[in-house]
PDB file of C-alpha atoms in Angstrom:
ATOM      1  CA  MET A   1     125.538 105.796 113.454  1.00  0.00           C
ATOM      2  CA  VAL A   2     125.400 102.075 114.169  1.00  0.00           C
ATOM      3  CA  ASN A   3     128.234  99.555 114.253  1.00  0.00           C
ATOM      4  CA  ASP A   4     128.082  96.661 111.819  1.00  0.00           C
ATOM      5  CA  ASP A   5     127.349  94.312 114.707  1.00  0.00           C
ATOM      6  CA  GLY A   6     124.199  96.326 115.430  1.00  0.00           C
ATOM      7  CA  THR A   7     125.502  98.046 118.557  1.00  0.00           C
ATOM      8  CA  ALA A   8     125.508 101.784 119.057  1.00  0.00           C
ATOM      9  CA  ARG A   9     128.664 103.524 117.929  1.00  0.00           C
ATOM     10  CA  VAL A  10     130.476 105.107 120.895  1.00  0.00           C
ATOM     11  CA  ALA A  11     131.955 108.551 120.517  1.00  0.00           C
ATOM     12  CA  GLY A  12     135.493 109.235 121.621  1.00  0.00           C
ATOM     13  CA  HIS A  13     138.764 107.402 121.378  1.00  0.00           C
ATOM     14  CA  GLY A  14     138.389 104.144 123.210  1.00  0.00           C
ATOM     15  CA  THR A  15     136.772 102.694 126.306  1.00  0.00           C
ATOM     16  CA  ALA A  16     137.692 103.590 129.844  1.00  0.00           C
ATOM     17  CA  GLY A  17     139.771 100.888 131.481  1.00  0.00           C
ATOM     18  CA  ALA A  18     140.354  99.017 128.230  1.00  0.00           C
ATOM     19  CA  GLU A  19     143.827  97.669 127.622  1.00  0.00           C
ATOM     20  CA  ARG A  20     145.653  99.597 124.946  1.00  0.00           C
ATOM     21  CA  PRO A  21     147.575  97.605 122.369  1.00  0.00           C
ATOM     22  CA  GLY A  22     151.312  97.643 123.015  1.00  0.00           C
ATOM     23  CA  THR A  23     151.198  98.729 126.653  1.00  0.00           C
ATOM     24  CA  ALA A  24     151.883  95.217 127.942  1.00  0.00           C
ATOM     25  CA  THR A  25     155.336  95.167 126.351  1.00  0.00           C
ATOM     26  CA  GLY A  26     156.054  98.846 126.701  1.00  0.00           C
ATOM     27  CA  LYS A  27     157.058  99.056 123.046  1.00  0.00           C
ATOM     28  CA  GLY A  28     154.919 102.043 122.166  1.00  0.00           C
ATOM     29  CA  LYS A  29     151.708 102.046 120.223  1.00  0.00           C
ATOM     30  CA  GLY A  30     150.547  98.746 118.935  1.00  0.00           C
ATOM     31  CA  ARG A  31     148.177  98.126 116.075  1.00  0.00           C
ATOM     32  CA  PRO A  32     144.732  99.537 116.883  1.00  0.00           C
ATOM     33  CA  ARG A  33     142.195  96.931 117.709  1.00  0.00           C
ATOM     34  CA  GLY A  34     139.672  96.271 114.985  1.00  0.00           C
ATOM     35  CA  ARG A  35     136.270  97.936 115.354  1.00  0.00           C
ATOM     36  CA  PRO A  36     133.013  96.850 113.778  1.00  0.00           C
ATOM     37  CA  ARG A  37     132.345  98.771 110.593  1.00  0.00           C
ATOM     38  CA  SER A  38     129.628 101.363 111.153  1.00  0.00           C
ATOM     39  CA  PHE A  39     126.621 101.974 108.902  1.00  0.00           C
ATOM     40  CA  ASP A  40     123.945 104.582 108.607  1.00  0.00           C
ATOM     41  CA  ARG A  41     120.649 103.069 109.720  1.00  0.00           C
ATOM     42  CA  GLU A  42     118.435 105.350 107.643  1.00  0.00           C
ATOM     43  CA  THR A  43     120.429 104.678 104.484  1.00  0.00           C
ATOM     44  CA  ALA A  44     120.243 100.926 105.083  1.00  0.00           C
ATOM     45  CA  LEU A  45     116.497 101.175 105.715  1.00  0.00           C
ATOM     46  CA  GLU A  46     115.939 103.055 102.455  1.00  0.00           C
ATOM     47  CA  LYS A  47     117.846 100.366 100.562  1.00  0.00           C
ATOM     48  CA  ALA A  48     115.667  97.697 102.156  1.00  0.00           C
ATOM     49  CA  LEU A  49     112.580  99.693 101.210  1.00  0.00           C
ATOM     50  CA  LEU A  50     113.626  99.797  97.557  1.00  0.00           C
ATOM     51  CA  ALA A  51     114.347  96.056  97.560  1.00  0.00           C
ATOM     52  CA  PHE A  52     110.930  95.171  98.987  1.00  0.00           C
ATOM     53  CA  TRP A  53     109.279  97.649  96.630  1.00  0.00           C
ATOM     54  CA  GLU A  54     110.954  96.137  93.603  1.00  0.00           C
ATOM     55  CA  HIS A  55     110.621  92.443  94.415  1.00  0.00           C
ATOM     56  CA  GLY A  56     107.818  92.137  96.976  1.00  0.00           C
ATOM     57  CA  TYR A  57     107.954  90.653 100.452  1.00  0.00           C
ATOM     58  CA  GLU A  58     108.183  86.958  99.691  1.00  0.00           C
ATOM     59  CA  ALA A  59     110.740  87.195  96.894  1.00  0.00           C
ATOM     60  CA  THR A  60     113.135  89.352  98.929  1.00  0.00           C
ATOM     61  CA  SER A  61     115.324  87.088 101.053  1.00  0.00           C
ATOM     62  CA  VAL A  62     117.476  87.994 104.035  1.00  0.00           C
ATOM     63  CA  SER A  63     120.560  87.425 101.883  1.00  0.00           C
ATOM     64  CA  ASP A  64     119.130  89.852  99.305  1.00  0.00           C
ATOM     65  CA  LEU A  65     118.606  92.397 102.058  1.00  0.00           C
ATOM     66  CA  THR A  66     122.080  92.093 103.568  1.00  0.00           C
ATOM     67  CA  ARG A  67     123.577  92.448 100.098  1.00  0.00           C
ATOM     68  CA  VAL A  68     121.686  95.609  99.129  1.00  0.00           C
ATOM     69  CA  MET A  69     121.954  97.097 102.622  1.00  0.00           C
ATOM     70  CA  ASP A  70     125.667  96.263 102.714  1.00  0.00           C
ATOM     71  CA  ILE A  71     125.551  94.829 106.231  1.00  0.00           C
ATOM     72  CA  GLY A  72     125.891  91.377 107.742  1.00  0.00           C
ATOM     73  CA  ALA A  73     122.966  89.262 108.876  1.00  0.00           C
ATOM     74  CA  PRO A  74     123.807  89.753 112.590  1.00  0.00           C
ATOM     75  CA  SER A  75     123.704  93.516 112.030  1.00  0.00           C
ATOM     76  CA  LEU A  76     120.332  93.298 110.307  1.00  0.00           C
ATOM     77  CA  TYR A  77     118.822  91.294 113.157  1.00  0.00           C
ATOM     78  CA  ALA A  78     120.387  93.503 115.837  1.00  0.00           C
ATOM     79  CA  ALA A  79     119.337  96.799 114.234  1.00  0.00           C
ATOM     80  CA  PHE A  80     115.964  95.895 112.698  1.00  0.00           C
ATOM     81  CA  GLY A  81     114.813  92.580 114.139  1.00  0.00           C
ATOM     82  CA  ASP A  82     113.808  89.810 111.746  1.00  0.00           C
ATOM     83  CA  LYS A  83     112.707  90.192 108.125  1.00  0.00           C
ATOM     84  CA  ARG A  84     109.075  90.729 109.044  1.00  0.00           C
ATOM     85  CA  SER A  85     109.939  93.447 111.581  1.00  0.00           C
ATOM     86  CA  LEU A  86     112.139  95.161 109.029  1.00  0.00           C
ATOM     87  CA  PHE A  87     109.326  95.036 106.488  1.00  0.00           C
ATOM     88  CA  GLU A  88     106.852  96.541 108.943  1.00  0.00           C
ATOM     89  CA  GLU A  89     109.219  99.449 109.488  1.00  0.00           C
ATOM     90  CA  VAL A  90     109.720  99.781 105.731  1.00  0.00           C
ATOM     91  CA  VAL A  91     105.962 100.015 105.179  1.00  0.00           C
ATOM     92  CA  GLN A  92     105.706 102.764 107.794  1.00  0.00           C
ATOM     93  CA  VAL A  93     108.489 104.735 106.106  1.00  0.00           C
ATOM     94  CA  TYR A  94     106.971 104.146 102.672  1.00  0.00           C
ATOM     95  CA  GLY A  95     103.609 105.453 103.832  1.00  0.00           C
ATOM     96  CA  THR A  96     105.177 108.655 105.109  1.00  0.00           C
ATOM     97  CA  ARG A  97     107.706 109.252 102.356  1.00  0.00           C
ATOM     98  CA  TYR A  98     105.992 107.977  99.211  1.00  0.00           C
ATOM     99  CA  GLY A  99     102.393 106.984  99.891  1.00  0.00           C
ATOM    100  CA  SER A 100     100.862 109.886 101.801  1.00  0.00           C
ATOM    101  CA  PHE A 101      99.192 111.566  98.821  1.00  0.00           C
ATOM    102  CA  THR A 102      95.818 109.951  99.517  1.00  0.00           C
ATOM    103  CA  ASP A 103      95.755 111.127 103.135  1.00  0.00           C
ATOM    104  CA  ARG A 104      96.728 114.637 102.060  1.00  0.00           C
ATOM    105  CA  ALA A 105      94.038 114.752  99.395  1.00  0.00           C
ATOM    106  CA  LEU A 106      91.341 113.654 101.852  1.00  0.00           C
ATOM    107  CA  ALA A 107      92.526 116.161 104.443  1.00  0.00           C
ATOM    108  CA  GLU A 108      92.955 119.156 102.171  1.00  0.00           C
ATOM    109  CA  GLU A 109      90.263 118.958  99.475  1.00  0.00           C
ATOM    110  CA  PRO A 110      86.778 120.380 100.136  1.00  0.00           C
ATOM    111  CA  THR A 111      84.783 117.448  98.733  1.00  0.00           C
ATOM    112  CA  ALA A 112      85.113 113.703  98.304  1.00  0.00           C
ATOM    113  CA  ARG A 113      85.067 114.101  94.525  1.00  0.00           C
ATOM    114  CA  ALA A 114      87.892 116.623  94.592  1.00  0.00           C
ATOM    115  CA  ALA A 115      89.878 114.417  96.980  1.00  0.00           C
ATOM    116  CA  VAL A 116      89.489 111.328  94.813  1.00  0.00           C
ATOM    117  CA  GLU A 117      90.319 113.224  91.639  1.00  0.00           C
ATOM    118  CA  ARG A 118      93.477 114.589  93.244  1.00  0.00           C
ATOM    119  CA  ALA A 119      94.440 111.182  94.681  1.00  0.00           C
ATOM    120  CA  LEU A 120      94.121 109.516  91.282  1.00  0.00           C
ATOM    121  CA  ARG A 121      96.079 112.269  89.577  1.00  0.00           C
ATOM    122  CA  GLU A 122      98.843 112.122  92.171  1.00  0.00           C
ATOM    123  CA  ALA A 123      98.886 108.315  92.015  1.00  0.00           C
ATOM    124  CA  ALA A 124      99.562 108.572  88.284  1.00  0.00           C
ATOM    125  CA  ALA A 125     102.561 110.785  89.048  1.00  0.00           C
ATOM    126  CA  ALA A 126     103.857 108.881  92.089  1.00  0.00           C
ATOM    127  CA  TYR A 127     103.556 105.433  90.527  1.00  0.00           C
ATOM    128  CA  THR A 128     105.565 106.398  87.448  1.00  0.00           C
ATOM    129  CA  GLU A 129     108.118 108.718  89.057  1.00  0.00           C
ATOM    130  CA  PRO A 130     111.697 107.910  88.023  1.00  0.00           C
ATOM    131  CA  GLY A 131     114.305 107.055  90.628  1.00  0.00           C
ATOM    132  CA  HIS A 132     112.448 104.249  92.378  1.00  0.00           C
ATOM    133  CA  PRO A 133     110.350 101.179  91.472  1.00  0.00           C
ATOM    134  CA  HIS A 134     107.015 101.891  89.804  1.00  0.00           C
ATOM    135  CA  GLY A 135     103.660 101.219  91.365  1.00  0.00           C
ATOM    136  CA  CYS A 136     102.738 100.981  95.042  1.00  0.00           C
ATOM    137  CA  LEU A 137     104.767  98.957  97.547  1.00  0.00           C
ATOM    138  CA  VAL A 138     101.669  98.096  99.614  1.00  0.00           C
ATOM    139  CA  VAL A 139      99.987  96.646  96.515  1.00  0.00           C
ATOM    140  CA  HIS A 140     102.998  94.959  94.939  1.00  0.00           C
ATOM    141  CA  ALA A 141     104.519  93.491  98.109  1.00  0.00           C
ATOM    142  CA  ALA A 142     101.366  91.446  98.664  1.00  0.00           C
ATOM    143  CA  ALA A 143     101.771  89.555  95.369  1.00  0.00           C
ATOM    144  CA  ASN A 144     102.456  85.846  95.968  1.00  0.00           C
ATOM    145  CA  CYS A 145     102.834  86.523  99.693  1.00  0.00           C
ATOM    146  CA  SER A 146     102.524  83.317 101.709  1.00  0.00           C
ATOM    147  CA  THR A 147     103.090  84.871 105.141  1.00  0.00           C
ATOM    148  CA  PRO A 148      99.580  85.321 106.565  1.00  0.00           C
ATOM    149  CA  GLU A 149     100.474  88.099 109.019  1.00  0.00           C
ATOM    150  CA  VAL A 150     102.148  90.200 106.326  1.00  0.00           C
ATOM    151  CA  GLU A 151      99.356  89.550 103.848  1.00  0.00           C
ATOM    152  CA  GLN A 152      96.736  90.583 106.412  1.00  0.00           C
ATOM    153  CA  SER A 153      98.649  93.717 107.405  1.00  0.00           C
ATOM    154  CA  LEU A 154      98.858  94.885 103.793  1.00  0.00           C
ATOM    155  CA  ARG A 155      95.193  94.036 103.206  1.00  0.00           C
ATOM    156  CA  ASP A 156      94.231  96.058 106.270  1.00  0.00           C
ATOM    157  CA  ARG A 157      96.119  99.064 104.913  1.00  0.00           C
ATOM    158  CA  ARG A 158      94.405  98.885 101.539  1.00  0.00           C
ATOM    159  CA  ASN A 159      91.001  98.449 103.140  1.00  0.00           C
ATOM    160  CA  ALA A 160      91.664 101.382 105.472  1.00  0.00           C
ATOM    161  CA  ASN A 161      92.131 103.610 102.425  1.00  0.00           C
ATOM    162  CA  ILE A 162      88.824 102.441 100.984  1.00  0.00           C
ATOM    163  CA  ALA A 163      87.111 103.030 104.335  1.00  0.00           C
ATOM    164  CA  ALA A 164      88.516 106.569 104.446  1.00  0.00           C
ATOM    165  CA  PHE A 165      87.090 107.298 101.002  1.00  0.00           C
ATOM    166  CA  GLU A 166      83.729 105.813 101.984  1.00  0.00           C
ATOM    167  CA  SER A 167      83.559 107.934 105.121  1.00  0.00           C
ATOM    168  CA  ARG A 168      84.224 111.078 103.133  1.00  0.00           C
ATOM    169  CA  ILE A 169      81.662 110.146 100.467  1.00  0.00           C
ATOM    170  CA  ARG A 170      79.007 109.457 103.118  1.00  0.00           C
ATOM    171  CA  ALA A 171      79.668 112.845 104.651  1.00  0.00           C
ATOM    172  CA  ASP A 172      79.102 114.507 101.281  1.00  0.00           C
ATOM    173  CA  VAL A 173      75.890 112.539 100.777  1.00  0.00           C
ATOM    174  CA  ALA A 174      74.645 113.695 104.174  1.00  0.00           C
ATOM    175  CA  ALA A 175      75.530 117.293 103.288  1.00  0.00           C
ATOM    176  CA  ASP A 176      73.762 117.050  99.902  1.00  0.00           C
ATOM    177  CA  VAL A 177      77.044 117.545  98.079  1.00  0.00           C
ATOM    178  CA  LEU A 178      76.366 114.170  96.458  1.00  0.00           C
ATOM    179  CA  PRO A 179      72.898 112.792  95.622  1.00  0.00           C
ATOM    180  CA  ARG A 180      71.074 110.947  98.400  1.00  0.00           C
ATOM    181  CA  GLY A 181      70.982 107.764  96.368  1.00  0.00           C
ATOM    182  CA  THR A 182      74.770 107.552  95.971  1.00  0.00           C
ATOM    183  CA  ASP A 183      76.158 104.123  96.881  1.00  0.00           C
ATOM    184  CA  ALA A 184      79.059 105.302  99.035  1.00  0.00           C
ATOM    185  CA  ALA A 185      80.497 101.824  99.604  1.00  0.00           C
ATOM    186  CA  ALA A 186      80.538 100.949  95.904  1.00  0.00           C
ATOM    187  CA  LEU A 187      81.976 104.321  94.907  1.00  0.00           C
ATOM    188  CA  ALA A 188      84.736 104.008  97.504  1.00  0.00           C
ATOM    189  CA  ARG A 189      85.568 100.486  96.382  1.00  0.00           C
ATOM    190  CA  HIS A 190      85.658 101.681  92.768  1.00  0.00           C
ATOM    191  CA  THR A 191      88.230 104.276  93.848  1.00  0.00           C
ATOM    192  CA  GLY A 192      90.301 101.616  95.586  1.00  0.00           C
ATOM    193  CA  ALA A 193      90.153  99.404  92.521  1.00  0.00           C
ATOM    194  CA  MET A 194      91.337 102.275  90.335  1.00  0.00           C
ATOM    195  CA  ILE A 195      94.290 103.125  92.573  1.00  0.00           C
ATOM    196  CA  GLN A 196      95.361  99.490  92.917  1.00  0.00           C
ATOM    197  CA  GLY A 197      94.896  98.898  89.193  1.00  0.00           C
ATOM    198  CA  MET A 198      96.925 101.984  88.329  1.00  0.00           C
ATOM    199  CA  SER A 199      99.739 100.583  90.477  1.00  0.00           C
ATOM    200  CA  GLN A 200      99.838  97.383  88.447  1.00  0.00           C
ATOM    201  CA  GLN A 201      99.537  99.279  85.176  1.00  0.00           C
ATOM    202  CA  ALA A 202     102.549 101.384  86.195  1.00  0.00           C
ATOM    203  CA  ARG A 203     104.481  98.188  86.939  1.00  0.00           C
ATOM    204  CA  ASP A 204     103.572  97.000  83.462  1.00  0.00           C
ATOM    205  CA  GLY A 205     104.965 100.145  81.850  1.00  0.00           C
ATOM    206  CA  ALA A 206     102.044 102.566  81.626  1.00  0.00           C
ATOM    207  CA  SER A 207     103.157 106.199  81.492  1.00  0.00           C
ATOM    208  CA  ARG A 208     101.980 109.017  83.712  1.00  0.00           C
ATOM    209  CA  GLU A 209      99.940 110.456  80.852  1.00  0.00           C
ATOM    210  CA  GLU A 210      98.250 107.123  80.207  1.00  0.00           C
ATOM    211  CA  LEU A 211      97.332 106.751  83.874  1.00  0.00           C
ATOM    212  CA  GLU A 212      96.055 110.321  84.035  1.00  0.00           C
ATOM    213  CA  ALA A 213      93.746 109.489  81.120  1.00  0.00           C
ATOM    214  CA  VAL A 214      92.476 106.462  83.050  1.00  0.00           C
ATOM    215  CA  ALA A 215      91.877 108.680  86.087  1.00  0.00           C
ATOM    216  CA  GLU A 216      89.882 111.133  83.979  1.00  0.00           C
ATOM    217  CA  ILE A 217      87.624 108.347  82.731  1.00  0.00           C
ATOM    218  CA  ALA A 218      87.219 107.035  86.280  1.00  0.00           C
ATOM    219  CA  MET A 219      86.006 110.423  87.467  1.00  0.00           C
ATOM    220  CA  SER A 220      83.459 110.679  84.651  1.00  0.00           C
ATOM    221  CA  ILE A 221      81.191 108.164  86.423  1.00  0.00           C
ATOM    222  CA  TRP A 222      80.987 110.217  89.613  1.00  0.00           C
ATOM    223  CA  PRO A 223      77.500 111.569  90.410  1.00  0.00           C
ATOM    224  CA  ARG A 224      76.941 115.292  90.725  1.00  0.00           C
ATOM    225  CA  THR A 225      74.200 117.480  92.116  1.00  0.00           C
ATOM    226  CA  GLY A 226      72.947 120.631  90.527  1.00  0.00           C
ATOM    227  CA  THR A 227      74.081 122.900  93.370  1.00  0.00           C
ATOM    228  CA  HIS A 228      77.564 121.735  94.326  1.00  0.00           C
ATOM    229  CA  THR A 229      80.791 121.164  92.439  1.00  0.00           C
ATOM    230  CA  GLY A 230      83.858 119.161  93.389  1.00  0.00           C
TER     231      GLY A 230
END
């Protein structure tokens, strides 16, 4: 637990050597000294995550964050650093908690085609899941972002996903799982465009079923060989 001034909460019943209220007059126990209100850091971080996810980086102010996190500005700065540092931590948590389906698909599926098909299907589910904002935080938070470092960081993350798809596609081309003439770069970028577009469609109200239909059409353009299946 963390105190509302950002310091660590100390266990026990007071501080060694500290003056106890009332002892100076000898009139018994005085009124306990006030202590900073404590807050749960992980809970506050999740609330910040949802705020950035809903409104984007630029449109979420420090005052918005302190309100939804239910802490004061000094506590925010002491516990998380500035707004940009908090956002960087939020993106890390988002990637682990909500956005890891692409990494799992690439790691667990036997072919690039199977991995992409699974990633698109799981994107349709994740981007429309109730209980949190729709779409992808990494895509939406970049909208109207005028902070170059944040914009570049989010761009790097999106491009890293595309590069991971391209690497997997190239490996399948080399193994004759996909035809030798397959344009791995274009196919990977098409996948990235589909995932990012599905995020925006989810923000605009598309249902899971509608996005799954889009994913099915997207997979119909994938090349196949006569000896391997994905």
